Each structure stands twice: as C-alpha cells, then as structure tokens.
Coordinates of C-alpha atoms (C1' of nucleotides) in Angstrom, one line a residue:
Chain J
M1 CA -107.9 -88.3 94.6
T2 CA -107.1 -90.6 91.3
K3 CA -111.2 -90.3 89.8
P4 CA -111.7 -89.1 86.9
T5 CA -114.6 -87.6 87.9
G6 CA -114.8 -84.1 87.1
K7 CA -116.6 -82.4 90.0
T8 CA -114.4 -79.7 91.6
G9 CA -116.4 -77.2 92.7
S10 CA -119.5 -78.0 95.2
D11 CA -122.1 -76.9 93.5
Q12 CA -121.2 -78.5 89.9
R13 CA -123.9 -79.8 87.8
S14 CA -123.0 -82.6 85.9
R15 CA -123.1 -82.5 83.0
G16 CA -126.4 -82.0 80.4
T17 CA -128.6 -80.5 83.1
G18 CA -127.1 -76.9 83.1
A19 CA -130.1 -76.2 80.1
A20 CA -132.8 -78.1 82.0
I21 CA -132.4 -75.6 85.3
I22 CA -132.4 -72.8 82.4
Y23 CA -135.8 -74.0 80.8
D24 CA -137.2 -75.2 84.7
A25 CA -136.0 -72.7 86.3
L26 CA -137.9 -70.2 83.6
R27 CA -141.2 -72.1 83.1
D28 CA -141.8 -71.7 86.1
E29 CA -141.5 -67.4 86.3
I30 CA -142.9 -67.1 83.2
L31 CA -146.8 -69.5 84.0
R32 CA -146.0 -67.6 88.0
L33 CA -146.6 -64.6 86.1
Q34 CA -142.6 -63.2 88.1
L35 CA -141.6 -63.1 84.7
R36 CA -144.9 -60.9 83.0
P37 CA -145.7 -61.2 79.3
G38 CA -143.6 -58.7 77.1
E39 CA -140.5 -58.7 79.3
A40 CA -136.8 -59.0 76.9
L41 CA -134.5 -61.8 78.3
D42 CA -131.2 -61.3 76.4
E43 CA -128.9 -64.8 76.9
T44 CA -125.4 -62.4 78.3
G45 CA -127.8 -61.3 80.9
L46 CA -129.0 -65.1 81.8
G47 CA -125.5 -66.6 81.3
T48 CA -124.6 -64.2 83.6
R49 CA -127.5 -65.1 85.8
F50 CA -127.6 -69.3 85.8
V51 CA -123.6 -69.1 86.0
C52 CA -123.2 -70.7 82.2
S53 CA -122.0 -69.6 78.8
R54 CA -125.5 -68.9 76.1
S55 CA -125.4 -72.2 74.7
P56 CA -126.9 -74.0 77.3
V57 CA -129.0 -70.6 78.0
R58 CA -129.6 -70.4 74.2
E59 CA -130.9 -74.1 74.4
A60 CA -133.6 -73.0 77.1
L61 CA -135.2 -70.3 75.1
I62 CA -135.4 -72.5 72.1
R63 CA -137.8 -75.0 74.2
L64 CA -139.6 -72.2 74.9
A65 CA -140.2 -70.6 72.6
S66 CA -141.3 -74.2 70.8
E67 CA -143.8 -74.5 73.5
G68 CA -145.7 -70.6 72.7
L69 CA -143.6 -69.3 76.0
V70 CA -141.6 -67.0 74.8
E71 CA -141.3 -65.5 71.2
I72 CA -137.6 -65.1 69.5
L73 CA -137.4 -61.9 68.0
P74 CA -134.9 -62.6 65.1
N75 CA -132.1 -60.7 65.4
R76 CA -132.9 -59.2 68.5
S77 CA -134.4 -60.1 72.1
T78 CA -136.5 -62.9 73.5
I79 CA -138.9 -62.0 74.7
V80 CA -142.2 -63.1 76.7
A81 CA -144.9 -64.4 75.0
P82 CA -147.1 -61.6 75.4
I83 CA -150.9 -62.7 76.9
D84 CA -153.1 -62.5 73.7
L85 CA -156.9 -61.1 74.2
Q86 CA -157.9 -61.6 71.4
R87 CA -156.7 -65.0 72.1
V88 CA -158.3 -65.9 74.9
P89 CA -162.3 -66.7 73.7
S90 CA -160.6 -69.8 71.1
Y91 CA -159.0 -70.6 74.5
L92 CA -161.2 -70.9 76.1
D93 CA -163.3 -73.6 73.9
A94 CA -159.9 -75.1 73.3
L95 CA -159.7 -75.6 77.1
D96 CA -162.9 -76.5 76.9
L97 CA -162.8 -79.1 74.8
M98 CA -159.6 -80.9 76.1
Q99 CA -161.0 -80.5 79.3
R100 CA -164.1 -83.2 78.7
I101 CA -162.5 -85.6 76.6
T102 CA -159.4 -85.2 79.0
H103 CA -162.3 -86.3 81.8
R104 CA -163.5 -88.2 80.3
L105 CA -161.5 -90.4 78.9
A106 CA -160.2 -90.7 82.6
A107 CA -163.5 -92.8 83.5
I108 CA -163.3 -95.2 81.5
A109 CA -160.6 -96.2 80.8
H110 CA -158.5 -95.7 84.7
D111 CA -157.7 -97.9 86.8
D112 CA -156.6 -98.1 90.6
A113 CA -153.2 -96.7 91.2
D114 CA -155.5 -93.6 88.4
L115 CA -157.8 -93.4 90.9
L116 CA -154.3 -93.4 94.0
A117 CA -153.5 -90.2 92.4
I118 CA -156.4 -88.2 92.0
R119 CA -157.3 -89.1 95.0
E120 CA -153.5 -87.9 96.6
A121 CA -154.1 -84.2 94.0
Q122 CA -157.6 -83.3 95.4
H123 CA -156.2 -84.7 99.1
R124 CA -153.3 -81.5 97.7
F125 CA -155.9 -78.9 96.7
A126 CA -157.8 -79.7 98.8
G127 CA -154.6 -78.3 101.6
S128 CA -153.5 -75.6 98.9
L129 CA -157.0 -73.9 99.8
E130 CA -156.2 -73.6 104.1
V131 CA -152.6 -72.2 102.9
S132 CA -153.4 -69.8 100.1
F133 CA -156.6 -68.4 102.7
A134 CA -154.9 -68.1 105.6
E135 CA -151.5 -66.3 103.9
N136 CA -154.1 -64.4 100.8
D137 CA -151.8 -65.7 97.8
S138 CA -153.8 -68.1 95.0
V139 CA -150.5 -69.0 94.1
P140 CA -150.7 -72.7 96.5
M141 CA -154.2 -73.1 95.0
I142 CA -153.3 -72.6 91.5
E143 CA -150.9 -74.7 91.5
A144 CA -152.4 -77.4 93.2
N145 CA -155.8 -77.1 91.0
Y146 CA -153.2 -78.0 88.0
G147 CA -151.8 -80.7 89.6
F148 CA -155.3 -82.4 90.2
H149 CA -156.2 -81.7 86.3
M150 CA -152.9 -83.0 85.4
A151 CA -153.9 -86.4 87.7
V152 CA -157.2 -86.9 86.5
A153 CA -156.0 -86.4 82.8
S154 CA -153.5 -88.3 83.5
A155 CA -155.9 -91.2 83.9
A156 CA -156.5 -90.9 80.2
G157 CA -154.2 -93.0 78.4
N158 CA -153.7 -90.8 75.8
D159 CA -150.4 -89.6 75.9
Y160 CA -151.9 -87.1 72.2
F161 CA -154.7 -85.0 75.1
L162 CA -152.2 -85.4 78.0
T163 CA -149.6 -82.8 76.0
F164 CA -152.2 -80.8 74.4
Y165 CA -154.4 -80.4 77.6
R166 CA -151.1 -79.6 79.9
R167 CA -150.3 -76.9 77.3
L168 CA -153.9 -75.4 77.7
L169 CA -153.4 -75.3 81.3
D170 CA -149.9 -74.1 81.8
E171 CA -151.3 -71.1 79.6
G172 CA -154.1 -70.8 81.9
R173 CA -152.1 -70.6 84.6
R174 CA -150.7 -67.2 83.8
M175 CA -153.8 -66.1 82.5
L176 CA -155.3 -67.4 86.3
H177 CA -152.3 -65.6 87.5
L178 CA -153.6 -62.6 85.8
H179 CA -157.1 -62.9 87.8
F180 CA -156.3 -63.5 90.9
I181 CA -153.6 -60.4 90.4
F182 CA -156.3 -57.9 90.0
Q183 CA -159.6 -59.5 91.7
R184 CA -157.5 -61.4 95.2
R185 CA -161.4 -62.7 96.5
D186 CA -163.0 -65.0 94.0
D187 CA -166.9 -64.5 93.7
R188 CA -167.3 -68.3 95.3
G189 CA -166.2 -69.5 97.4
P190 CA -163.0 -72.3 97.3
E191 CA -165.1 -75.2 98.7
D192 CA -167.6 -75.0 95.9
L193 CA -164.1 -76.1 94.1
L194 CA -163.3 -78.5 95.7
S195 CA -167.3 -80.1 96.2
D196 CA -166.9 -79.8 91.6
H197 CA -164.1 -81.9 92.5
E198 CA -165.4 -84.4 94.6
A199 CA -168.3 -84.8 92.0
L200 CA -165.9 -85.3 89.4
I201 CA -163.7 -87.9 92.1
A202 CA -167.3 -89.5 92.8
A203 CA -168.5 -89.8 88.4
I204 CA -164.9 -91.2 87.4
T205 CA -164.8 -93.6 90.4
E206 CA -167.7 -94.8 89.2
R207 CA -166.9 -94.8 85.0
D208 CA -169.5 -92.7 84.9
A209 CA -168.5 -91.1 81.6
E210 CA -171.4 -89.1 80.8
G211 CA -171.3 -87.6 84.3
A212 CA -167.1 -86.9 84.4
D213 CA -167.6 -84.7 80.8
A214 CA -170.5 -82.8 81.8
I215 CA -168.7 -81.8 85.9
A216 CA -165.7 -81.0 82.9
H217 CA -167.3 -78.6 80.8
E218 CA -169.1 -77.3 83.7
H219 CA -166.1 -76.7 85.2
A220 CA -164.3 -75.0 82.2
A221 CA -167.9 -72.7 81.6
Q222 CA -167.4 -71.7 85.5
F223 CA -164.1 -70.5 84.6
K224 CA -164.6 -68.8 81.0
G225 CA -167.1 -66.9 83.0
R226 CA -165.4 -65.9 85.7
F227 CA -162.5 -65.1 83.5
M228 CA -164.6 -63.7 80.5
E229 CA -166.2 -61.0 83.3
F230 CA -163.4 -60.3 84.2
M231 CA -162.1 -59.0 81.8
T232 CA -165.0 -57.0 80.6
R233 CA -165.3 -55.9 84.4
S234 CA -161.6 -55.0 85.5
L235 CA -159.3 -55.1 81.7
T236 CA -161.4 -52.1 79.3
A237 CA -161.7 -49.5 82.6
D238 CA -157.4 -49.6 82.3
I239 CA -156.1 -50.6 79.6
D240 CA -154.8 -49.1 76.8
L241 CA -156.6 -48.8 73.9
S242 CA -153.6 -47.3 71.3
N243 CA -151.7 -50.0 70.9
M244 CA -154.4 -53.2 70.7
P245 CA -154.9 -53.8 67.4
R246 CA -158.9 -53.3 66.4
R247 CA -160.7 -56.2 64.7
A248 CA -160.2 -57.2 61.2
E249 CA -163.7 -56.4 60.7
Chain D
M1 CA -117.4 -52.4 46.2
T2 CA -118.4 -50.3 49.6
K3 CA -121.2 -51.6 50.0
P4 CA -121.4 -53.7 53.7
T5 CA -123.3 -55.6 53.3
G6 CA -121.8 -59.3 53.9
K7 CA -122.7 -60.9 50.9
T8 CA -119.2 -62.5 49.6
G9 CA -119.9 -66.3 48.3
S10 CA -122.5 -66.9 46.2
D11 CA -125.5 -69.1 48.3
Q12 CA -124.0 -67.8 51.1
R13 CA -127.2 -67.4 53.7
S14 CA -128.2 -65.0 54.9
R15 CA -128.3 -64.6 59.0
G16 CA -130.1 -66.6 61.8
T17 CA -131.2 -68.3 58.1
G18 CA -129.7 -71.4 59.1
A19 CA -131.4 -72.9 61.6
A20 CA -134.6 -72.6 60.1
I21 CA -133.4 -74.1 56.5
I22 CA -132.0 -77.3 58.7
Y23 CA -135.5 -78.0 60.6
D24 CA -137.4 -77.5 57.3
A25 CA -134.5 -80.2 55.6
L26 CA -135.0 -82.5 58.8
R27 CA -138.7 -81.7 59.1
D28 CA -139.6 -83.2 55.1
E29 CA -137.1 -86.1 55.0
I30 CA -138.2 -87.1 59.0
L31 CA -141.8 -86.8 57.6
R32 CA -141.8 -88.4 53.3
L33 CA -139.8 -91.4 55.9
Q34 CA -136.8 -91.0 53.8
L35 CA -135.2 -90.8 57.6
R36 CA -136.2 -93.7 58.4
P37 CA -137.6 -93.9 62.5
G38 CA -135.1 -95.0 65.0
E39 CA -131.5 -93.7 62.3
A40 CA -129.3 -91.3 64.1
L41 CA -128.4 -87.7 63.3
D42 CA -125.3 -86.9 64.8
E43 CA -123.9 -83.3 64.5
T44 CA -120.7 -83.1 63.7
G45 CA -122.4 -85.1 60.4
L46 CA -124.9 -82.7 59.4
G47 CA -122.7 -80.3 59.9
T48 CA -120.7 -81.0 57.5
R49 CA -124.3 -82.0 55.0
F50 CA -125.1 -78.9 55.9
V51 CA -122.6 -75.9 55.4
C52 CA -122.2 -74.5 58.8
S53 CA -121.2 -74.6 62.9
R54 CA -122.8 -77.3 65.4
S55 CA -124.7 -74.0 67.2
P56 CA -127.2 -74.0 64.0
V57 CA -128.2 -77.8 63.3
R58 CA -128.5 -78.0 67.9
E59 CA -130.8 -76.1 66.9
A60 CA -132.8 -77.4 64.3
L61 CA -132.5 -80.6 66.6
I62 CA -133.3 -79.0 69.6
R63 CA -136.9 -77.7 67.9
L64 CA -137.2 -80.9 66.2
A65 CA -137.5 -82.9 69.8
S66 CA -139.9 -79.9 71.1
E67 CA -141.6 -81.5 68.1
G68 CA -141.8 -85.1 68.5
L69 CA -139.9 -85.8 65.7
V70 CA -136.5 -86.8 67.1
E71 CA -136.0 -88.3 70.4
I72 CA -132.3 -86.5 72.3
L73 CA -130.6 -89.1 73.8
P74 CA -128.4 -87.0 77.2
N75 CA -125.1 -87.5 75.7
R76 CA -125.6 -89.9 72.9
S77 CA -126.8 -89.6 69.8
T78 CA -130.5 -88.4 68.8
I79 CA -132.2 -90.5 66.4
V80 CA -135.3 -89.9 64.8
A81 CA -138.6 -90.4 66.9
P82 CA -139.7 -94.0 65.9
I83 CA -142.8 -94.7 65.1
D84 CA -144.5 -96.2 68.6
L85 CA -147.1 -99.2 67.6
Q86 CA -148.5 -99.1 70.9
R87 CA -149.7 -95.3 70.4
V88 CA -151.5 -95.9 67.3
P89 CA -155.2 -96.6 69.0
S90 CA -154.5 -93.0 70.8
Y91 CA -153.6 -91.5 67.5
L92 CA -156.1 -92.8 66.4
D93 CA -158.6 -91.7 68.5
A94 CA -157.0 -87.6 68.8
L95 CA -156.9 -87.8 64.6
D96 CA -160.7 -88.5 64.7
L97 CA -160.9 -85.9 67.4
M98 CA -159.3 -82.4 66.2
Q99 CA -161.0 -83.1 62.6
R100 CA -164.0 -83.3 64.5
I101 CA -163.4 -79.8 65.9
T102 CA -161.1 -78.1 63.4
H103 CA -164.0 -79.1 60.3
R104 CA -166.8 -78.2 62.5
L105 CA -166.1 -75.4 63.1
A106 CA -164.7 -74.4 59.8
A107 CA -168.4 -75.0 58.7
I108 CA -169.1 -72.0 61.0
A109 CA -166.4 -69.6 61.3
H110 CA -165.6 -69.7 57.3
D111 CA -165.3 -66.6 55.8
D112 CA -165.2 -66.6 51.2
A113 CA -161.4 -66.7 51.8
D114 CA -161.2 -69.5 53.3
L115 CA -163.6 -71.4 51.2
L116 CA -161.2 -70.0 47.6
A117 CA -158.3 -71.5 50.3
I118 CA -159.8 -74.8 50.6
R119 CA -161.7 -75.2 47.0
E120 CA -157.6 -75.0 46.0
A121 CA -156.0 -76.8 48.1
Q122 CA -158.8 -79.5 46.7
H123 CA -157.8 -78.3 42.7
R124 CA -154.0 -79.1 43.9
F125 CA -155.1 -82.5 45.3
A126 CA -157.3 -84.6 42.1
G127 CA -154.1 -82.9 40.1
S128 CA -151.8 -85.1 42.9
L129 CA -153.8 -88.1 41.9
E130 CA -153.1 -88.4 38.8
V131 CA -149.6 -87.7 39.0
S132 CA -149.6 -90.0 42.2
F133 CA -151.3 -91.9 39.9
A134 CA -149.4 -91.5 36.5
E135 CA -146.5 -92.0 38.3
N136 CA -147.1 -95.0 40.9
D137 CA -146.2 -92.7 43.9
S138 CA -148.4 -91.5 47.1
V139 CA -146.2 -89.6 47.8
P140 CA -147.9 -85.9 46.2
M141 CA -151.2 -87.3 46.9
I142 CA -150.2 -87.8 50.7
E143 CA -148.9 -84.4 50.9
A144 CA -151.6 -82.6 49.1
N145 CA -154.5 -84.5 50.9
Y146 CA -152.3 -82.9 54.7
G147 CA -152.7 -79.9 53.0
F148 CA -156.0 -79.9 51.9
H149 CA -157.0 -80.7 55.5
M150 CA -154.8 -78.1 56.8
A151 CA -156.6 -75.4 54.4
V152 CA -159.8 -76.3 56.4
A153 CA -158.9 -76.5 60.1
S154 CA -157.4 -72.6 58.8
A155 CA -160.4 -71.6 57.8
A156 CA -161.7 -72.6 61.8
G157 CA -160.3 -69.4 63.8
N158 CA -158.6 -71.8 66.5
D159 CA -155.6 -71.8 66.5
Y160 CA -154.6 -74.1 68.9
F161 CA -157.0 -77.0 68.0
L162 CA -154.7 -76.2 64.6
T163 CA -151.7 -76.3 65.7
F164 CA -152.6 -79.8 67.4
Y165 CA -154.6 -81.2 64.4
R166 CA -150.4 -80.6 62.2
R167 CA -149.3 -81.9 65.3
L168 CA -151.4 -84.8 65.0
L169 CA -151.4 -84.9 60.6
D170 CA -147.4 -84.8 61.1
E171 CA -146.8 -87.9 62.7
G172 CA -150.2 -89.1 60.1
R173 CA -148.2 -88.6 57.4
R174 CA -145.6 -91.0 58.3
M175 CA -148.5 -93.4 58.9
L176 CA -149.2 -93.2 55.6
H177 CA -145.6 -93.8 53.6
L178 CA -145.7 -96.1 55.8
H179 CA -148.2 -97.9 55.0
F180 CA -147.9 -96.8 51.0
I181 CA -144.9 -99.3 51.1
F182 CA -145.7 -101.8 52.5
Q183 CA -149.1 -101.6 50.0
R184 CA -149.0 -99.9 47.1
R185 CA -152.7 -99.4 46.2
D186 CA -154.9 -98.7 48.0
D187 CA -158.2 -100.6 48.5
R188 CA -160.4 -97.6 47.9
G189 CA -160.1 -96.2 44.3
P190 CA -158.6 -92.1 44.7
E191 CA -162.1 -90.9 43.9
D192 CA -163.9 -91.7 47.0
L193 CA -161.1 -89.5 48.3
L194 CA -161.8 -87.2 46.6
S195 CA -165.4 -87.0 46.3
D196 CA -165.5 -87.6 50.1
H197 CA -163.6 -84.2 50.3
E198 CA -166.1 -82.6 47.9
A199 CA -168.9 -83.8 50.3
L200 CA -167.1 -82.1 53.1
I201 CA -166.8 -78.3 51.0
A202 CA -170.5 -78.8 49.9
A203 CA -170.8 -78.9 53.9
I204 CA -168.6 -76.5 55.8
T205 CA -170.2 -74.0 52.5
E206 CA -173.8 -74.5 53.5
R207 CA -172.1 -73.6 56.9
D208 CA -173.6 -77.8 58.1
A209 CA -171.9 -77.8 60.9
E210 CA -173.2 -81.7 62.3
G211 CA -172.8 -82.7 58.6
A212 CA -168.3 -81.0 58.5
D213 CA -168.4 -83.3 62.4
A214 CA -169.4 -86.3 60.6
I215 CA -167.8 -86.7 57.4
A216 CA -164.8 -86.1 59.4
H217 CA -165.6 -88.3 61.6
E218 CA -165.8 -90.8 58.5
H219 CA -162.6 -90.2 56.7
A220 CA -161.2 -90.6 60.0
A221 CA -162.7 -93.1 60.8
Q222 CA -161.8 -95.1 57.3
F223 CA -157.4 -94.4 58.4
K224 CA -158.2 -95.6 61.4
G225 CA -160.2 -98.6 59.7
R226 CA -157.2 -99.2 56.9
F227 CA -154.6 -98.7 59.4
M228 CA -155.4 -101.1 62.0
E229 CA -156.3 -103.2 59.1
F230 CA -152.3 -102.7 57.3
M231 CA -150.9 -103.3 60.9
T232 CA -152.6 -106.5 62.0
R233 CA -152.3 -107.9 58.1
S234 CA -148.1 -107.3 56.9
L235 CA -147.2 -106.2 60.0
T236 CA -147.4 -109.4 62.7
A237 CA -146.1 -110.9 59.9
D238 CA -142.7 -110.0 59.6
I239 CA -142.2 -107.5 62.6
D240 CA -139.8 -108.9 64.5
L241 CA -141.5 -108.7 68.3
S242 CA -138.2 -109.5 71.0
N243 CA -137.4 -105.9 70.8
M244 CA -141.6 -105.4 71.3
P245 CA -142.7 -104.5 75.4
R246 CA -146.2 -106.9 76.0
R247 CA -148.7 -105.2 76.9
A248 CA -149.3 -104.1 80.8
E249 CA -151.9 -107.2 82.1
Chain W
dT1 C1' -114.5 -119.5 76.5
dT2 C1' -117.2 -116.3 79.1
dC3 C1' -115.9 -111.9 82.1
dA4 C1' -113.7 -108.0 83.9
dC5 C1' -111.3 -104.1 83.1
dG6 C1' -108.8 -100.6 81.0
dG7 C1' -107.9 -98.0 76.4
dA8 C1' -108.7 -95.9 72.7
dT9 C1' -112.5 -93.4 69.9
dG10 C1' -116.4 -90.6 68.7
dT11 C1' -119.4 -87.8 70.2
dT12 C1' -122.1 -84.3 72.5
dG13 C1' -122.2 -80.4 76.5
dT14 C1' -120.6 -75.9 77.3
dC15 C1' -117.1 -72.5 76.4
dG16 C1' -114.7 -68.1 75.1
dA17 C1' -114.8 -65.5 70.6
dC18 C1' -116.1 -63.2 66.3
dA19 C1' -119.0 -60.7 62.6
dA20 C1' -123.4 -59.1 61.5
dT21 C1' -127.2 -56.6 63.1
dT22 C1' -130.1 -54.4 65.3
dT23 C1' -131.5 -49.9 67.9
dG24 C1' -130.9 -46.2 69.6
dA25 C1' -129.1 -41.4 70.3
dC26 C1' -126.4 -37.5 67.8
dG27 C1' -126.0 -33.5 64.9
dA28 C1' -126.7 -31.8 59.9
dC29 C1' -129.9 -29.9 57.2
dA30 C1' -134.6 -27.8 55.6
Chain T
dT1 C1' -138.1 -26.9 64.4
dG2 C1' -139.2 -31.3 62.3
dT3 C1' -137.0 -35.3 59.8
dC4 C1' -132.8 -38.0 57.8
dG5 C1' -128.2 -39.6 57.3
dT6 C1' -125.0 -41.6 60.5
dC7 C1' -122.2 -43.5 63.9
dA8 C1' -122.5 -46.3 68.8
dA9 C1' -123.3 -49.6 71.9
dA10 C1' -125.7 -54.0 72.6
dT11 C1' -127.1 -58.3 71.6
dT12 C1' -127.5 -62.0 68.5
dG13 C1' -126.4 -65.4 65.2
dT14 C1' -122.3 -68.4 64.5
dC15 C1' -117.9 -70.3 64.7
dG16 C1' -114.0 -72.7 66.3
dA17 C1' -111.5 -75.9 70.2
dC18 C1' -111.7 -79.0 75.1
dA19 C1' -113.7 -80.9 78.1
dA20 C1' -116.8 -85.1 79.9
dC21 C1' -119.3 -89.0 79.0
dA22 C1' -120.6 -93.3 75.8
dT23 C1' -119.5 -96.7 72.9
dC24 C1' -115.9 -100.7 70.5
dC25 C1' -113.0 -102.5 70.9
dG26 C1' -108.7 -105.5 72.7
dT27 C1' -106.6 -107.6 77.1
dG28 C1' -106.8 -110.6 80.0
dA29 C1' -107.8 -113.6 83.7
dA30 C1' -110.7 -117.5 85.2

DNA sequence: TTCACGGATGTTGTCGACAATTTGACGACA
DNA sequence: TGTCGTCAAATTGTCGACAACATCCGTGAA
C-alpha cells in the first residue's frame, strides 16, 4: 500500500468534516428538544462523545452560538439557548410577516422545478401525517411540515428572505415540539393542515400572490392562536414564577 | 507583588477578549471595504498581526463566516465575501421590506427613551454630513446614517426584525462604500437626506404607522434607484464579463 | 510547444497541553 | 446560626506542533 491517503481506521472521517458533523448532530438534537433549553454543553464531554479534540467541538459551538441556538457564557459552560417566552409575541409577528412574503413571492417567481419540489414536499408531509398518527409521535409531522414550507420559500427566489425564514422556522420547531410534548393531540385534525397546504399549492400554481399571502397569513395566525392558547392554558398552571423576570413597566 | 492577576505586560488583553477584538476589527474593515471582497485572509498572517495564536483568529473567522461576511473555502484560504451583483435585486427587496416593517413598528411601539436615542442619532448624522462634506469623505456620513436607522429599528421592539435588518444594513454599508468610491458626489444634496430623516422622526413621534412605513419605503426606493443607476452606468463599462455567470434562462 | 507528473511549499484542520477563571465546598469567625 | 474568606476541582481560552490537503513550479515526454 503506497497510497498516501491517510485513511487508516474504518470510520476515519475525511479531514474537515469533524466540525460539520458535530454541528449537524447538535443542531438536530437542539431543535428536537432532545437537548433541553438551558442544558449545559461542556466541550470536553462533547469531545469524548464524538471522538475528537476540542477544536472541532468549539467550532461547532461557535457556529451554533451565532445562530442563536446556544449561548456561550464567557469562561463558563455553553448552554442550549433557552426559549424566552417573553420573545414569543415578537417571534410570532416575525414568523407571520416572513411567511407571508416568502409565500407571496413564491406565487410570483416560482418555476416548474419549484412546483415539483413543493408537491414532493407535500407528498412527504402527507406520509408523515400517517406515521405520526400511527406511532403517536409528532416528530415526523413537524419535520415534514418544516420541509414543506422551506420548499415553498425556496421558490420565492430571494436568499435573504429564505435565510431569515429558515431561522424562524428552526426556532418554531422547538416551540412546536414543546407544544406537542404537553398536548399530544391537536385540536384541528391533520386533514385540515393537509388541505391548507393544498390550497396554498393551488394559489401558488395559479400565481395568485394575494391568495398565497392570505393563506400564509392565516396559517401563521392559526399557529399563533394555538400556541398562545397553549401557553396561557398549560404553562401558567405549572410554571415556577420565582425565577421569571417581571415585566419592566 | 503578591497580586495574583496575570497582567504581566502593558497591553495584555484580559482573557476571552481576543476573538472579540479580532472579530470587531475585521468586521469593520470588511464593511468599510478596507478589506476588499475576494481578498484572502490567512489565519497565520492574522495571528501575527493581532499578537495571538490561531485559535482566536479562527473563532473570529467562523463567526464572520456565519454572518456571511467571509467565506471559508475548505482546506483553502478564507476570503472576504464577494459582493454578488446578481443578488442585488433580492437584497434591495429585502432591505425595502425590513425597513418598512421596522420603521412602521417603531412608530407604534416606541417610548420616550427610543425617541431620545433617535434624535441623538439624527444629531450625529447632521454633524457627520458636515464632516463628510468638508473632508470629502463619505465614511462618516455612511456610518452615521447606519446608526440612525438602527436607532429607529431598535424602537420597534422586535429583536428578530432588528437582527435581520442589521445584517441587511451591514451589507448595504459595503454597497454604499462601493457607490461612493466610484461616484464622489451624490445627485441629491445631503439636505434632502436630512429632511427625509426629520420627516420620519415626525411620523414616528406622532405614532403615524402608515406615514413611517411610506417614508421608509420611499427612502429605500431612492437608495434602490440610485444604486441600480450606478450599477448600470458605471459598472457595465468597466466590469470584466468573462467571470460573470450568465442568467439562467 | 504543450501536457502530464512529481516534489516543494504554504495553509488549514486537528490535537494535546497549559494557564486563567469560575464554581462550589469547607472551615473560621462574629 | 449566618456570613465571609480560602482552597480545590473543573472548565474554558489560548498556545504551539504536527499531519493532511491544495497550489505552484520544475522536469520529462509526446
């Protein structure tokens, strides 16, 4: 073997992928709430878990921090970013507007490939609904829903909006998981979500910007209503108020 | 000297500030176009310039990369992010919308402290106009204009919009510098910009959301028009078309 | 002359080690 | 008993070093 490639072991990662792997893994676990908000992430521990030094771990944490998914406390441990309930109203406003603009632009600027991708995403969403219903696990549905809206937003053809919308949807995934952990069954049946998406696809296909905008807005408003209701209903009863900062007024 | 503090030298940075200093410095130089788009940034060189190891340099570069200000080419050098002219239309759309929403919300949600900060920023902007005119240097004006709009957007009270708008304004700073490098004198006098800002402040003070929205939109539209004209006028003549990807049609 | 190949060179990705700082506990004292 | 000061453990921020990868240049052959 005179080959100069350095692949000695079996699962030896090719150079440069270390940080990316850790980043993806942590990001997934954070968004799925497998790592709970506020949980500590020490670099040495992560270094032993993924078999590598602290340098790739550090790089992954820095990238996660600049996306707001973790918080690096200087000279102390880095923690999974807590979900700040006071920011929820702002968040819902932002999600609403970005969903409107991306879906509206999608109706205007899409091409045939975009439509195909959207229909595929919708197909996967329909399949995930059955899986979620059968196994009583909301994770597949949440992720497929994320994929659907990202497919629509991609058709808008504006990277700036897409990037921002993706960040909002990421944070939304955490909230949705939180939502389904407390309340297993949704008030609305899954069929309604499916038909909402179908209506959206129809509007986009017909290049009906106003219609897509309105459906996106209504979609966001429903999410907002469900989430706010969920918060006022189940959180105020259980939550410990002692460590909750009071409103500055 | 029994003091256990580790400050041996004179300008010894206190622990943990290394990466932040490098980040701020590079960010400033990138946004002011002192580092030109496409320029290479090798870690060892930066390590010698700021007197430190490659670790803080690397951290700063990673943070800059996740904000889109530099691009890390795997196993190769990292370069200052090029200004993609094809993305300009998307950028201008995004800037327009985010300026509208932040300035509109500012009119609704501001409090007295916000108004004070806005007026201060406007005062600094007026001062910077004189400096820029006297010294024929557009940098102070551009930076003060940035500060003014950030002050307005801060009054909107929505961190999500603020973060996104800041990122857009950052990229806009680079374009503005580019603009003024080619064309020293603006078509519109500085007084018009000043009065635009005054009108905006008046609308915000009166909590006139529609008015603030309209002024923000007009402001963005003027920037858009000037920049597009600048691009078609002075770029098409000089620019090398060989490495410019052609439109996919 | 042009193209392919191989070594030299420089830069990045990763590693282990050390110093500074925080955190928590333990014990002394009012 | 409650509070403060000191000490030890643990974790981070930084450093220097090495290996892998990419680029560049020179040599040889078609």
